[in-house]
mmCIF file of C-alpha atoms and ligand atoms in Angstrom:
data_model
loop_
_atom_site.group_PDB
_atom_site.id
_atom_site.type_symbol
_atom_site.label_atom_id
_atom_site.label_comp_id
_atom_site.label_asym_id
_atom_site.label_seq_id
_atom_site.Cartn_x
_atom_site.Cartn_y
_atom_site.Cartn_z
ATOM 1 C CA MET A 18 0.000 0.000 0.000
ATOM 2 C CA LEU A 19 1.296 3.395 -1.054
ATOM 3 C CA VAL A 20 0.690 6.403 1.178
ATOM 4 C CA LEU A 21 -0.039 9.362 -1.082
ATOM 5 C CA ASP A 22 2.014 11.881 0.838
ATOM 6 C CA GLY A 23 0.659 15.380 0.271
ATOM 7 C CA LYS A 24 3.703 16.938 1.895
ATOM 8 C CA LEU A 25 5.993 15.316 -0.659
ATOM 9 C CA VAL A 26 3.906 16.302 -3.689
ATOM 10 C CA SER A 27 3.006 19.802 -2.526
ATOM 11 C CA GLY A 28 6.679 20.327 -1.611
ATOM 12 C CA SER A 29 7.683 19.463 -5.145
ATOM 13 C CA VAL A 30 4.994 21.747 -6.651
ATOM 14 C CA LYS A 31 6.043 24.588 -4.354
ATOM 15 C CA GLU A 32 9.701 24.127 -5.230
ATOM 16 C CA SER A 33 9.001 24.488 -8.938
ATOM 17 C CA LEU A 34 6.723 27.503 -8.353
ATOM 18 C CA LYS A 35 9.408 29.116 -6.205
ATOM 19 C CA ALA A 36 12.029 28.581 -8.921
ATOM 20 C CA GLU A 37 9.706 30.109 -11.520
ATOM 21 C CA THR A 38 8.952 33.087 -9.274
ATOM 22 C CA THR A 39 12.636 33.668 -8.545
ATOM 23 C CA ALA A 40 13.374 33.631 -12.276
ATOM 24 C CA LEU A 41 10.608 36.192 -12.882
ATOM 25 C CA LEU A 42 11.940 38.462 -10.136
ATOM 26 C CA GLU A 43 15.437 38.217 -11.593
ATOM 27 C CA LYS A 44 14.044 39.392 -14.918
ATOM 28 C CA GLY A 45 12.649 42.477 -13.170
ATOM 29 C CA TYR A 46 9.008 41.468 -12.898
ATOM 30 C CA ARG A 47 7.082 42.062 -9.679
ATOM 31 C CA ALA A 48 6.049 39.138 -7.492
ATOM 32 C CA PRO A 49 2.654 37.452 -8.000
ATOM 33 C CA HIS A 50 0.085 38.728 -5.485
ATOM 34 C CA LEU A 51 -2.761 36.761 -3.907
ATOM 35 C CA ALA A 52 -5.367 38.716 -1.956
ATOM 36 C CA ALA A 53 -7.542 36.841 0.530
ATOM 37 C CA ILE A 54 -10.710 38.091 2.170
ATOM 38 C CA LEU A 55 -11.699 36.630 5.518
ATOM 39 C CA VAL A 56 -15.072 37.464 7.013
ATOM 40 C CA GLY A 57 -15.454 36.855 10.742
ATOM 41 C CA THR A 58 -13.303 34.754 13.038
ATOM 42 C CA ASN A 59 -14.287 31.139 12.304
ATOM 43 C CA GLY A 60 -11.444 29.011 13.726
ATOM 44 C CA ALA A 61 -11.084 26.648 10.758
ATOM 45 C CA SER A 62 -11.257 29.512 8.230
ATOM 46 C CA GLU A 63 -8.594 31.432 10.180
ATOM 47 C CA THR A 64 -6.326 28.359 10.007
ATOM 48 C CA TYR A 65 -6.885 27.839 6.266
ATOM 49 C CA VAL A 66 -6.264 31.487 5.388
ATOM 50 C CA ALA A 67 -3.165 31.711 7.592
ATOM 51 C CA SER A 68 -1.783 28.647 5.860
ATOM 52 C CA LYS A 69 -2.510 30.066 2.381
ATOM 53 C CA VAL A 70 -0.778 33.344 3.299
ATOM 54 C CA LYS A 71 2.250 31.522 4.723
ATOM 55 C CA ASN A 72 2.553 29.262 1.694
ATOM 56 C CA CYS A 73 2.502 32.310 -0.607
ATOM 57 C CA GLU A 74 5.336 33.848 1.356
ATOM 58 C CA ASP A 75 7.322 30.582 1.296
ATOM 59 C CA ILE A 76 7.536 30.683 -2.481
ATOM 60 C CA GLY A 77 8.086 34.408 -2.957
ATOM 61 C CA PHE A 78 4.516 35.543 -3.692
ATOM 62 C CA VAL A 79 3.069 38.619 -2.058
ATOM 63 C CA SER A 80 -0.101 37.979 -0.105
ATOM 64 C CA SER A 81 -2.500 40.340 1.535
ATOM 65 C CA LEU A 82 -5.339 39.589 3.889
ATOM 66 C CA VAL A 83 -8.444 41.746 4.135
ATOM 67 C CA ARG A 84 -10.338 41.045 7.338
ATOM 68 C CA LEU A 85 -13.991 41.983 7.570
ATOM 69 C CA ASP A 86 -16.263 41.839 10.579
ATOM 70 C CA GLU A 87 -18.649 38.884 10.992
ATOM 71 C CA ASN A 88 -21.580 41.341 10.710
ATOM 72 C CA VAL A 89 -20.332 43.052 7.568
ATOM 73 C CA ASP A 90 -23.065 43.756 5.011
ATOM 74 C CA GLU A 91 -23.000 42.293 1.525
ATOM 75 C CA ALA A 92 -22.488 45.673 -0.160
ATOM 76 C CA THR A 93 -19.268 46.283 1.775
ATOM 77 C CA LEU A 94 -17.915 42.877 0.840
ATOM 78 C CA LEU A 95 -18.842 43.403 -2.818
ATOM 79 C CA SER A 96 -17.141 46.794 -2.880
ATOM 80 C CA THR A 97 -13.996 45.275 -1.319
ATOM 81 C CA ILE A 98 -13.966 42.726 -4.136
ATOM 82 C CA ALA A 99 -14.494 45.498 -6.710
ATOM 83 C CA GLN A 100 -11.441 47.329 -5.370
ATOM 84 C CA LEU A 101 -9.294 44.210 -5.634
ATOM 85 C CA ASN A 102 -10.669 43.527 -9.133
ATOM 86 C CA ALA A 103 -9.588 47.004 -10.197
ATOM 87 C CA ASP A 104 -6.127 46.796 -8.612
ATOM 88 C CA PRO A 105 -3.579 45.843 -11.302
ATOM 89 C CA GLY A 106 -1.169 44.771 -8.556
ATOM 90 C CA VAL A 107 -3.502 41.966 -7.432
ATOM 91 C CA ASP A 108 -3.399 38.780 -9.506
ATOM 92 C CA GLY A 109 -5.652 36.411 -7.580
ATOM 93 C CA ILE A 110 -8.578 36.952 -5.227
ATOM 94 C CA LEU A 111 -10.072 34.428 -2.856
ATOM 95 C CA VAL A 112 -12.942 34.832 -0.463
ATOM 96 C CA GLN A 113 -12.695 32.252 2.290
ATOM 97 C CA LEU A 114 -15.909 30.233 2.576
ATOM 98 C CA PRO A 115 -18.263 29.725 4.347
ATOM 99 C CA LEU A 116 -19.691 33.229 4.626
ATOM 100 C CA PRO A 117 -22.112 34.485 7.293
ATOM 101 C CA LYS A 118 -25.842 34.093 6.646
ATOM 102 C CA GLN A 119 -26.517 37.723 5.643
ATOM 103 C CA ILE A 120 -24.270 37.301 2.597
ATOM 104 C CA ASN A 121 -25.228 35.591 -0.640
ATOM 105 C CA GLU A 122 -22.310 33.318 -1.504
ATOM 106 C CA HIS A 123 -23.215 33.094 -5.211
ATOM 107 C CA LYS A 124 -23.308 36.870 -5.564
ATOM 108 C CA VAL A 125 -19.893 37.137 -3.951
ATOM 109 C CA ILE A 126 -18.330 34.458 -6.151
ATOM 110 C CA GLU A 127 -19.802 36.076 -9.267
ATOM 111 C CA ALA A 128 -18.391 39.459 -8.232
ATOM 112 C CA ILE A 129 -14.804 38.220 -8.537
ATOM 113 C CA ASP A 130 -13.187 39.098 -11.863
ATOM 114 C CA PRO A 131 -12.959 35.704 -13.646
ATOM 115 C CA ARG A 132 -9.377 36.603 -14.621
ATOM 116 C CA LYS A 133 -8.504 36.668 -10.909
ATOM 117 C CA ASP A 134 -10.715 33.724 -9.892
ATOM 118 C CA VAL A 135 -7.908 31.556 -8.519
ATOM 119 C CA ASP A 136 -10.341 29.434 -6.484
ATOM 120 C CA GLY A 137 -12.040 28.506 -9.755
ATOM 121 C CA PHE A 138 -15.540 28.908 -8.267
ATOM 122 C CA HIS A 139 -16.845 31.551 -10.702
ATOM 123 C CA PRO A 140 -19.528 30.204 -13.089
ATOM 124 C CA SER A 141 -17.323 31.296 -15.975
ATOM 125 C CA SER A 142 -14.465 29.086 -14.709
ATOM 126 C CA ALA A 143 -16.872 26.206 -13.999
ATOM 127 C CA GLY A 144 -18.378 26.488 -17.503
ATOM 128 C CA LYS A 145 -14.960 26.451 -19.138
ATOM 129 C CA LEU A 146 -13.950 23.424 -17.078
ATOM 130 C CA MET A 147 -17.120 21.637 -18.237
ATOM 131 C CA GLN A 148 -16.238 22.316 -21.861
ATOM 132 C CA GLY A 149 -12.578 21.356 -21.503
ATOM 133 C CA LEU A 150 -11.384 24.933 -22.095
ATOM 134 C CA PRO A 151 -8.389 26.383 -20.227
ATOM 135 C CA SER A 152 -9.640 27.737 -16.911
ATOM 136 C CA PHE A 153 -8.904 27.927 -13.225
ATOM 137 C CA ILE A 154 -9.606 24.506 -11.740
ATOM 138 C CA PRO A 155 -10.962 24.543 -8.175
ATOM 139 C CA ALA A 156 -7.933 24.056 -5.966
ATOM 140 C CA THR A 157 -8.892 20.792 -4.257
ATOM 141 C CA PRO A 158 -9.706 18.758 -7.399
ATOM 142 C CA TYR A 159 -6.712 20.381 -9.097
ATOM 143 C CA GLY A 160 -4.492 19.272 -6.226
ATOM 144 C CA ILE A 161 -5.859 15.724 -6.436
ATOM 145 C CA MET A 162 -5.117 15.619 -10.176
ATOM 146 C CA LEU A 163 -1.563 16.795 -9.459
ATOM 147 C CA MET A 164 -1.237 14.022 -6.907
ATOM 148 C CA LEU A 165 -2.488 11.314 -9.297
ATOM 149 C CA GLU A 166 -0.009 12.601 -11.876
ATOM 150 C CA PHE A 167 2.924 12.738 -9.421
ATOM 151 C CA PHE A 168 2.463 9.107 -8.397
ATOM 152 C CA ASN A 169 1.719 8.071 -11.959
ATOM 153 C CA LEU A 170 -1.487 6.341 -10.918
ATOM 154 C CA PRO A 171 -3.323 4.942 -13.946
ATOM 155 C CA THR A 172 -6.795 6.407 -14.495
ATOM 156 C CA LYS A 173 -7.678 5.620 -18.129
ATOM 157 C CA GLY A 174 -10.587 3.187 -18.305
ATOM 158 C CA LYS A 175 -10.892 2.951 -14.519
ATOM 159 C CA HIS A 176 -14.158 3.276 -12.653
ATOM 160 C CA ALA A 177 -13.971 6.301 -10.358
ATOM 161 C CA VAL A 178 -16.619 6.857 -7.713
ATOM 162 C CA VAL A 179 -16.904 10.330 -6.227
ATOM 163 C CA ILE A 180 -18.941 10.728 -3.037
ATOM 164 C CA GLY A 181 -20.179 14.325 -2.904
ATOM 165 C CA ARG A 182 -21.377 16.717 -5.596
ATOM 166 C CA SER A 183 -20.440 20.157 -4.244
ATOM 167 C CA ASN A 184 -19.342 22.904 -6.634
ATOM 168 C CA ILE A 185 -15.972 23.127 -4.948
ATOM 169 C CA VAL A 186 -14.995 19.469 -4.708
ATOM 170 C CA GLY A 187 -17.248 16.619 -5.854
ATOM 171 C CA ARG A 188 -18.654 17.990 -9.102
ATOM 172 C CA PRO A 189 -15.454 19.455 -10.567
ATOM 173 C CA MET A 190 -13.619 16.292 -9.465
ATOM 174 C CA SER A 191 -16.075 14.147 -11.405
ATOM 175 C CA ILE A 192 -15.679 16.351 -14.490
ATOM 176 C CA LEU A 193 -11.885 16.167 -14.384
ATOM 177 C CA LEU A 194 -11.787 12.406 -13.870
ATOM 178 C CA SER A 195 -14.138 11.871 -16.817
ATOM 179 C CA SER A 196 -12.376 14.379 -19.127
ATOM 180 C CA ASN A 197 -10.091 13.348 -21.945
ATOM 181 C CA ILE A 198 -6.957 14.610 -20.186
ATOM 182 C CA PRO A 199 -3.989 13.062 -18.382
ATOM 183 C CA GLY A 200 -5.348 11.811 -15.065
ATOM 184 C CA GLY A 201 -8.811 11.535 -16.613
ATOM 185 C CA ASN A 202 -10.604 9.145 -18.971
ATOM 186 C CA CYS A 203 -12.300 7.358 -16.098
ATOM 187 C CA THR A 204 -15.868 6.176 -16.089
ATOM 188 C CA VAL A 205 -17.284 8.211 -13.246
ATOM 189 C CA THR A 206 -20.163 7.648 -10.862
ATOM 190 C CA VAL A 207 -21.171 10.581 -8.663
ATOM 191 C CA CYS A 208 -22.860 9.695 -5.373
ATOM 192 C CA HIS A 209 -24.620 12.052 -2.992
ATOM 193 C CA SER A 210 -26.935 12.164 -0.020
ATOM 194 C CA HIS A 211 -29.817 10.663 -2.064
ATOM 195 C CA THR A 212 -27.846 7.695 -3.410
ATOM 196 C CA PRO A 213 -29.583 4.596 -1.992
ATOM 197 C CA ASN A 214 -27.039 1.853 -2.720
ATOM 198 C CA LEU A 215 -23.857 3.722 -1.898
ATOM 199 C CA LYS A 216 -21.970 0.761 -0.479
ATOM 200 C CA GLU A 217 -22.520 -1.385 -3.609
ATOM 201 C CA ILE A 218 -21.382 1.465 -5.863
ATOM 202 C CA CYS A 219 -18.298 2.191 -3.768
ATOM 203 C CA LEU A 220 -17.352 -1.492 -3.938
ATOM 204 C CA GLN A 221 -17.079 -1.112 -7.731
ATOM 205 C CA ALA A 222 -14.601 1.761 -7.507
ATOM 206 C CA ASP A 223 -11.050 1.439 -8.769
ATOM 207 C CA ILE A 224 -10.612 5.021 -7.575
ATOM 208 C CA LEU A 225 -12.738 6.212 -4.672
ATOM 209 C CA VAL A 226 -12.905 9.911 -3.817
ATOM 210 C CA ALA A 227 -14.646 10.658 -0.522
ATOM 211 C CA ALA A 228 -15.772 14.290 -0.241
ATOM 212 C CA LEU A 229 -18.840 14.305 1.945
ATOM 213 C CA GLY A 230 -17.671 15.737 5.258
ATOM 214 C CA ARG A 231 -18.689 12.804 7.492
ATOM 215 C CA PRO A 232 -15.784 11.624 9.649
ATOM 216 C CA GLU A 233 -14.693 8.027 8.980
ATOM 217 C CA PHE A 234 -17.801 7.347 6.877
ATOM 218 C CA VAL A 235 -16.030 5.067 4.374
ATOM 219 C CA LYS A 236 -15.380 1.754 6.078
ATOM 220 C CA ALA A 237 -13.421 -1.290 4.906
ATOM 221 C CA ASP A 238 -16.576 -3.095 3.736
ATOM 222 C CA MET A 239 -17.196 -0.299 1.188
ATOM 223 C CA VAL A 240 -13.811 -0.539 -0.514
ATOM 224 C CA LYS A 241 -12.711 -2.919 -3.256
ATOM 225 C CA PRO A 242 -9.312 -4.497 -2.471
ATOM 226 C CA GLY A 243 -6.615 -2.682 -4.449
ATOM 227 C CA ALA A 244 -8.596 0.542 -4.868
ATOM 228 C CA VAL A 245 -6.980 3.973 -4.825
ATOM 229 C CA VAL A 246 -8.633 5.948 -2.021
ATOM 230 C CA ILE A 247 -8.615 9.739 -1.960
ATOM 231 C CA ASP A 248 -9.878 11.234 1.283
ATOM 232 C CA VAL A 249 -10.934 14.869 0.941
ATOM 233 C CA GLY A 250 -12.801 15.169 4.231
ATOM 234 C CA ILE A 251 -11.664 17.519 6.954
ATOM 235 C CA THR A 252 -13.822 17.574 10.063
ATOM 236 C CA ARG A 253 -12.886 18.837 13.499
ATOM 237 C CA VAL A 254 -13.972 16.203 16.013
ATOM 238 C CA ASP A 255 -13.961 17.146 19.705
ATOM 239 C CA ASP A 256 -11.272 15.339 21.686
ATOM 240 C CA PRO A 257 -10.453 16.594 25.170
ATOM 241 C CA THR A 258 -7.196 14.572 25.139
ATOM 242 C CA ALA A 259 -5.905 16.536 22.134
ATOM 243 C CA LYS A 260 -3.871 19.704 22.716
ATOM 244 C CA LYS A 261 -6.304 21.878 20.769
ATOM 245 C CA GLY A 262 -9.394 20.098 22.106
ATOM 246 C CA PHE A 263 -10.168 18.547 18.709
ATOM 247 C CA ARG A 264 -8.704 16.244 16.092
ATOM 248 C CA ILE A 265 -8.956 16.459 12.317
ATOM 249 C CA LYS A 266 -10.746 13.457 10.806
ATOM 250 C CA GLY A 267 -11.087 12.473 7.200
ATOM 251 C CA ASP A 268 -14.098 10.847 5.535
ATOM 252 C CA VAL A 269 -12.312 7.477 5.433
ATOM 253 C CA ALA A 270 -11.714 5.110 8.358
ATOM 254 C CA TYR A 271 -8.004 5.099 7.541
ATOM 255 C CA ALA A 272 -6.828 2.347 9.907
ATOM 256 C CA GLU A 273 -9.179 -0.272 8.429
ATOM 257 C CA VAL A 274 -9.228 0.947 4.810
ATOM 258 C CA ALA A 275 -5.486 1.560 4.284
ATOM 259 C CA PRO A 276 -4.419 -2.127 4.393
ATOM 260 C CA LEU A 277 -7.018 -2.940 1.705
ATOM 261 C CA SER A 278 -6.143 -0.143 -0.672
ATOM 262 C CA SER A 279 -3.323 0.047 -3.213
ATOM 263 C CA ALA A 280 -2.830 3.756 -2.452
ATOM 264 C CA ILE A 281 -4.447 6.148 0.013
ATOM 265 C CA THR A 282 -4.193 9.755 1.155
ATOM 266 C CA PRO A 283 -3.768 10.354 4.880
ATOM 267 C CA VAL A 284 -5.666 13.040 6.802
ATOM 268 C CA PRO A 285 -4.014 15.304 7.717
ATOM 269 C CA GLY A 286 -1.077 15.352 5.312
ATOM 270 C CA GLY A 287 -2.884 14.432 2.104
ATOM 271 C CA VAL A 288 -5.373 16.365 0.010
ATOM 272 C CA GLY A 289 -5.358 19.460 2.260
ATOM 273 C CA LEU A 290 -1.765 20.264 1.343
ATOM 274 C CA MET A 291 -2.520 19.623 -2.323
ATOM 275 C CA THR A 292 -5.358 22.157 -2.212
ATOM 276 C CA ILE A 293 -2.858 24.864 -1.374
ATOM 277 C CA ALA A 294 -0.561 23.671 -4.161
ATOM 278 C CA GLY A 295 -3.493 23.977 -6.606
ATOM 279 C CA LEU A 296 -4.269 27.480 -5.388
ATOM 280 C CA LEU A 297 -0.652 28.601 -5.757
ATOM 281 C CA LYS A 298 -0.468 27.190 -9.285
ATOM 282 C CA ASN A 299 -3.677 29.028 -10.207
ATOM 283 C CA THR A 300 -2.269 32.265 -8.782
ATOM 284 C CA LEU A 301 0.901 32.052 -10.846
ATOM 285 C CA GLN A 302 -1.208 31.231 -13.896
ATOM 286 C CA ALA A 303 -3.408 34.300 -13.293
ATOM 287 C CA TYR A 304 -0.329 36.471 -12.858
ATOM 288 C CA LYS A 305 1.244 35.262 -16.087
ATOM 289 C CA THR A 306 -1.937 35.442 -18.164
ATOM 290 C CA ASN A 307 -2.951 38.881 -16.878
ATOM 291 C CA ASN A 308 0.532 40.278 -17.401
ATOM 292 C CA GLY A 309 1.110 38.715 -20.804
ATOM 293 C CA ILE A 310 3.979 36.522 -19.577
ATOM 294 C CA VAL A 311 4.330 33.255 -21.478
HETATM 295 P P1 NAD B 245 -20.557 19.950 1.056
HETATM 296 O O1 NAD B 245 -21.222 19.852 2.373
HETATM 297 O O2 NAD B 245 -20.763 21.158 0.216
HETATM 298 O O3 NAD B 245 -20.962 18.701 0.167
HETATM 299 C C1 NAD B 245 -21.038 17.419 0.719
HETATM 300 C C2 NAD B 245 -21.577 16.488 -0.315
HETATM 301 O O4 NAD B 245 -21.633 15.185 0.241
HETATM 302 C C3 NAD B 245 -22.983 16.834 -0.790
HETATM 303 O O5 NAD B 245 -22.993 16.840 -2.199
HETATM 304 C C4 NAD B 245 -23.860 15.717 -0.238
HETATM 305 O O6 NAD B 245 -24.878 15.320 -1.151
HETATM 306 C C5 NAD B 245 -22.868 14.592 -0.027
HETATM 307 N N1 NAD B 245 -23.238 13.772 1.123
HETATM 308 C C6 NAD B 245 -23.486 14.187 2.392
HETATM 309 N N2 NAD B 245 -23.824 13.124 3.161
HETATM 310 C C7 NAD B 245 -23.772 12.038 2.365
HETATM 311 C C8 NAD B 245 -24.029 10.659 2.590
HETATM 312 N N3 NAD B 245 -24.375 10.193 3.787
HETATM 313 N N4 NAD B 245 -23.870 9.827 1.555
HETATM 314 C C9 NAD B 245 -23.504 10.264 0.321
HETATM 315 N N5 NAD B 245 -23.265 11.578 0.072
HETATM 316 C C10 NAD B 245 -23.402 12.435 1.074
HETATM 317 O O7 NAD B 245 -19.021 19.696 1.360
HETATM 318 P P2 NAD B 245 -17.701 20.051 0.511
HETATM 319 O O8 NAD B 245 -17.454 21.500 0.573
HETATM 320 O O9 NAD B 245 -17.734 19.368 -0.789
HETATM 321 O O10 NAD B 245 -16.612 19.351 1.436
HETATM 322 C C11 NAD B 245 -16.646 17.962 1.708
HETATM 323 C C12 NAD B 245 -15.584 17.653 2.733
HETATM 324 O O11 NAD B 245 -14.322 17.987 2.202
HETATM 325 C C13 NAD B 245 -15.692 18.438 4.037
HETATM 326 O O12 NAD B 245 -15.212 17.638 5.097
HETATM 327 C C14 NAD B 245 -14.753 19.604 3.826
HETATM 328 O O13 NAD B 245 -14.247 20.128 5.033
HETATM 329 C C15 NAD B 245 -13.666 18.911 3.056
HETATM 330 N N6 NAD B 245 -12.846 19.777 2.212
HETATM 331 C C16 NAD B 245 -11.534 19.538 2.263
HETATM 332 C C17 NAD B 245 -10.691 20.270 1.460
HETATM 333 C C18 NAD B 245 -9.231 19.948 1.507
HETATM 334 O O14 NAD B 245 -8.433 20.773 1.142
HETATM 335 N N7 NAD B 245 -8.870 18.733 1.919
HETATM 336 C C19 NAD B 245 -11.182 21.274 0.628
HETATM 337 C C20 NAD B 245 -12.558 21.469 0.579
HETATM 338 C C21 NAD B 245 -13.397 20.695 1.384
#
């Protein structure tokens, strides 16, 4: 069984991005700039944004963080996005989700200039992805594709089962795996909360992607021996014995599934790190495209 080590793969992606950034700086270009907007003080969101900012700095990008109050109104958030859209020194914009109830998430995503949509959530990016046109790929599925490629895991002709159909993970993942691209050409089944015979479908998977947000949902009796298992889930589960009072759990019962699988991502240390790698790659792409750098 191969452990699909996100630290190893994301480290290699970051190294090549850092080398490319250094070369650009040496040629006199400015550094790529990712701007993040964080609304409120949700603990998990704070952690994710801090990690994105730090990773930018690690590879020589500039990053800026705009913090808005939990009670901010939609108009203020939209005008913040408009300012970043108009700023030629900002290459990528991300708004950390989830957003508070008073704000319409779709409106916010649509307000981001598609040329700076490094999260790949804008309908324009999603439409291009659907049609196989160059676009920003949502960071998590992008990171998973990079991981499959790094470990040279065969996908052509395989049956991939994706549990979850969200716009940020499950659906784009299913599109990529079924596309005629390297890492694609699978036959894909998408499962969701209304799928009655989930276990039987999962048992047919050569590649199983779990993205439902239910800790340790995928048990050994749902996995075909030899399957490749990609665990996207990240859930904070209370644990008074842990230093922080919680532990991060994936959607897969790792201890019982790992011995059965041919390859598996750990949580933490798997897909989460690849998500950041995907985001950084998108940011450099936005920077190059918007500045006419080939
Ligand atoms: P979501 O809540 O938007 O979507 C969950 C999906 O799972 C839905 O489509 C739903 O139909 C399906 N689902 C829920 N219960 C199910 C069940 N019992 N059986 C079958 N399907 C079921 O979640 P999301 O944003 O797609 O995120 C999913 C998980 O991935 C969460 O744990 C989230 O924290 C994690 N996540 C991790 C990363 C990362 O970088 N590793 C990035 C994004 C999301």
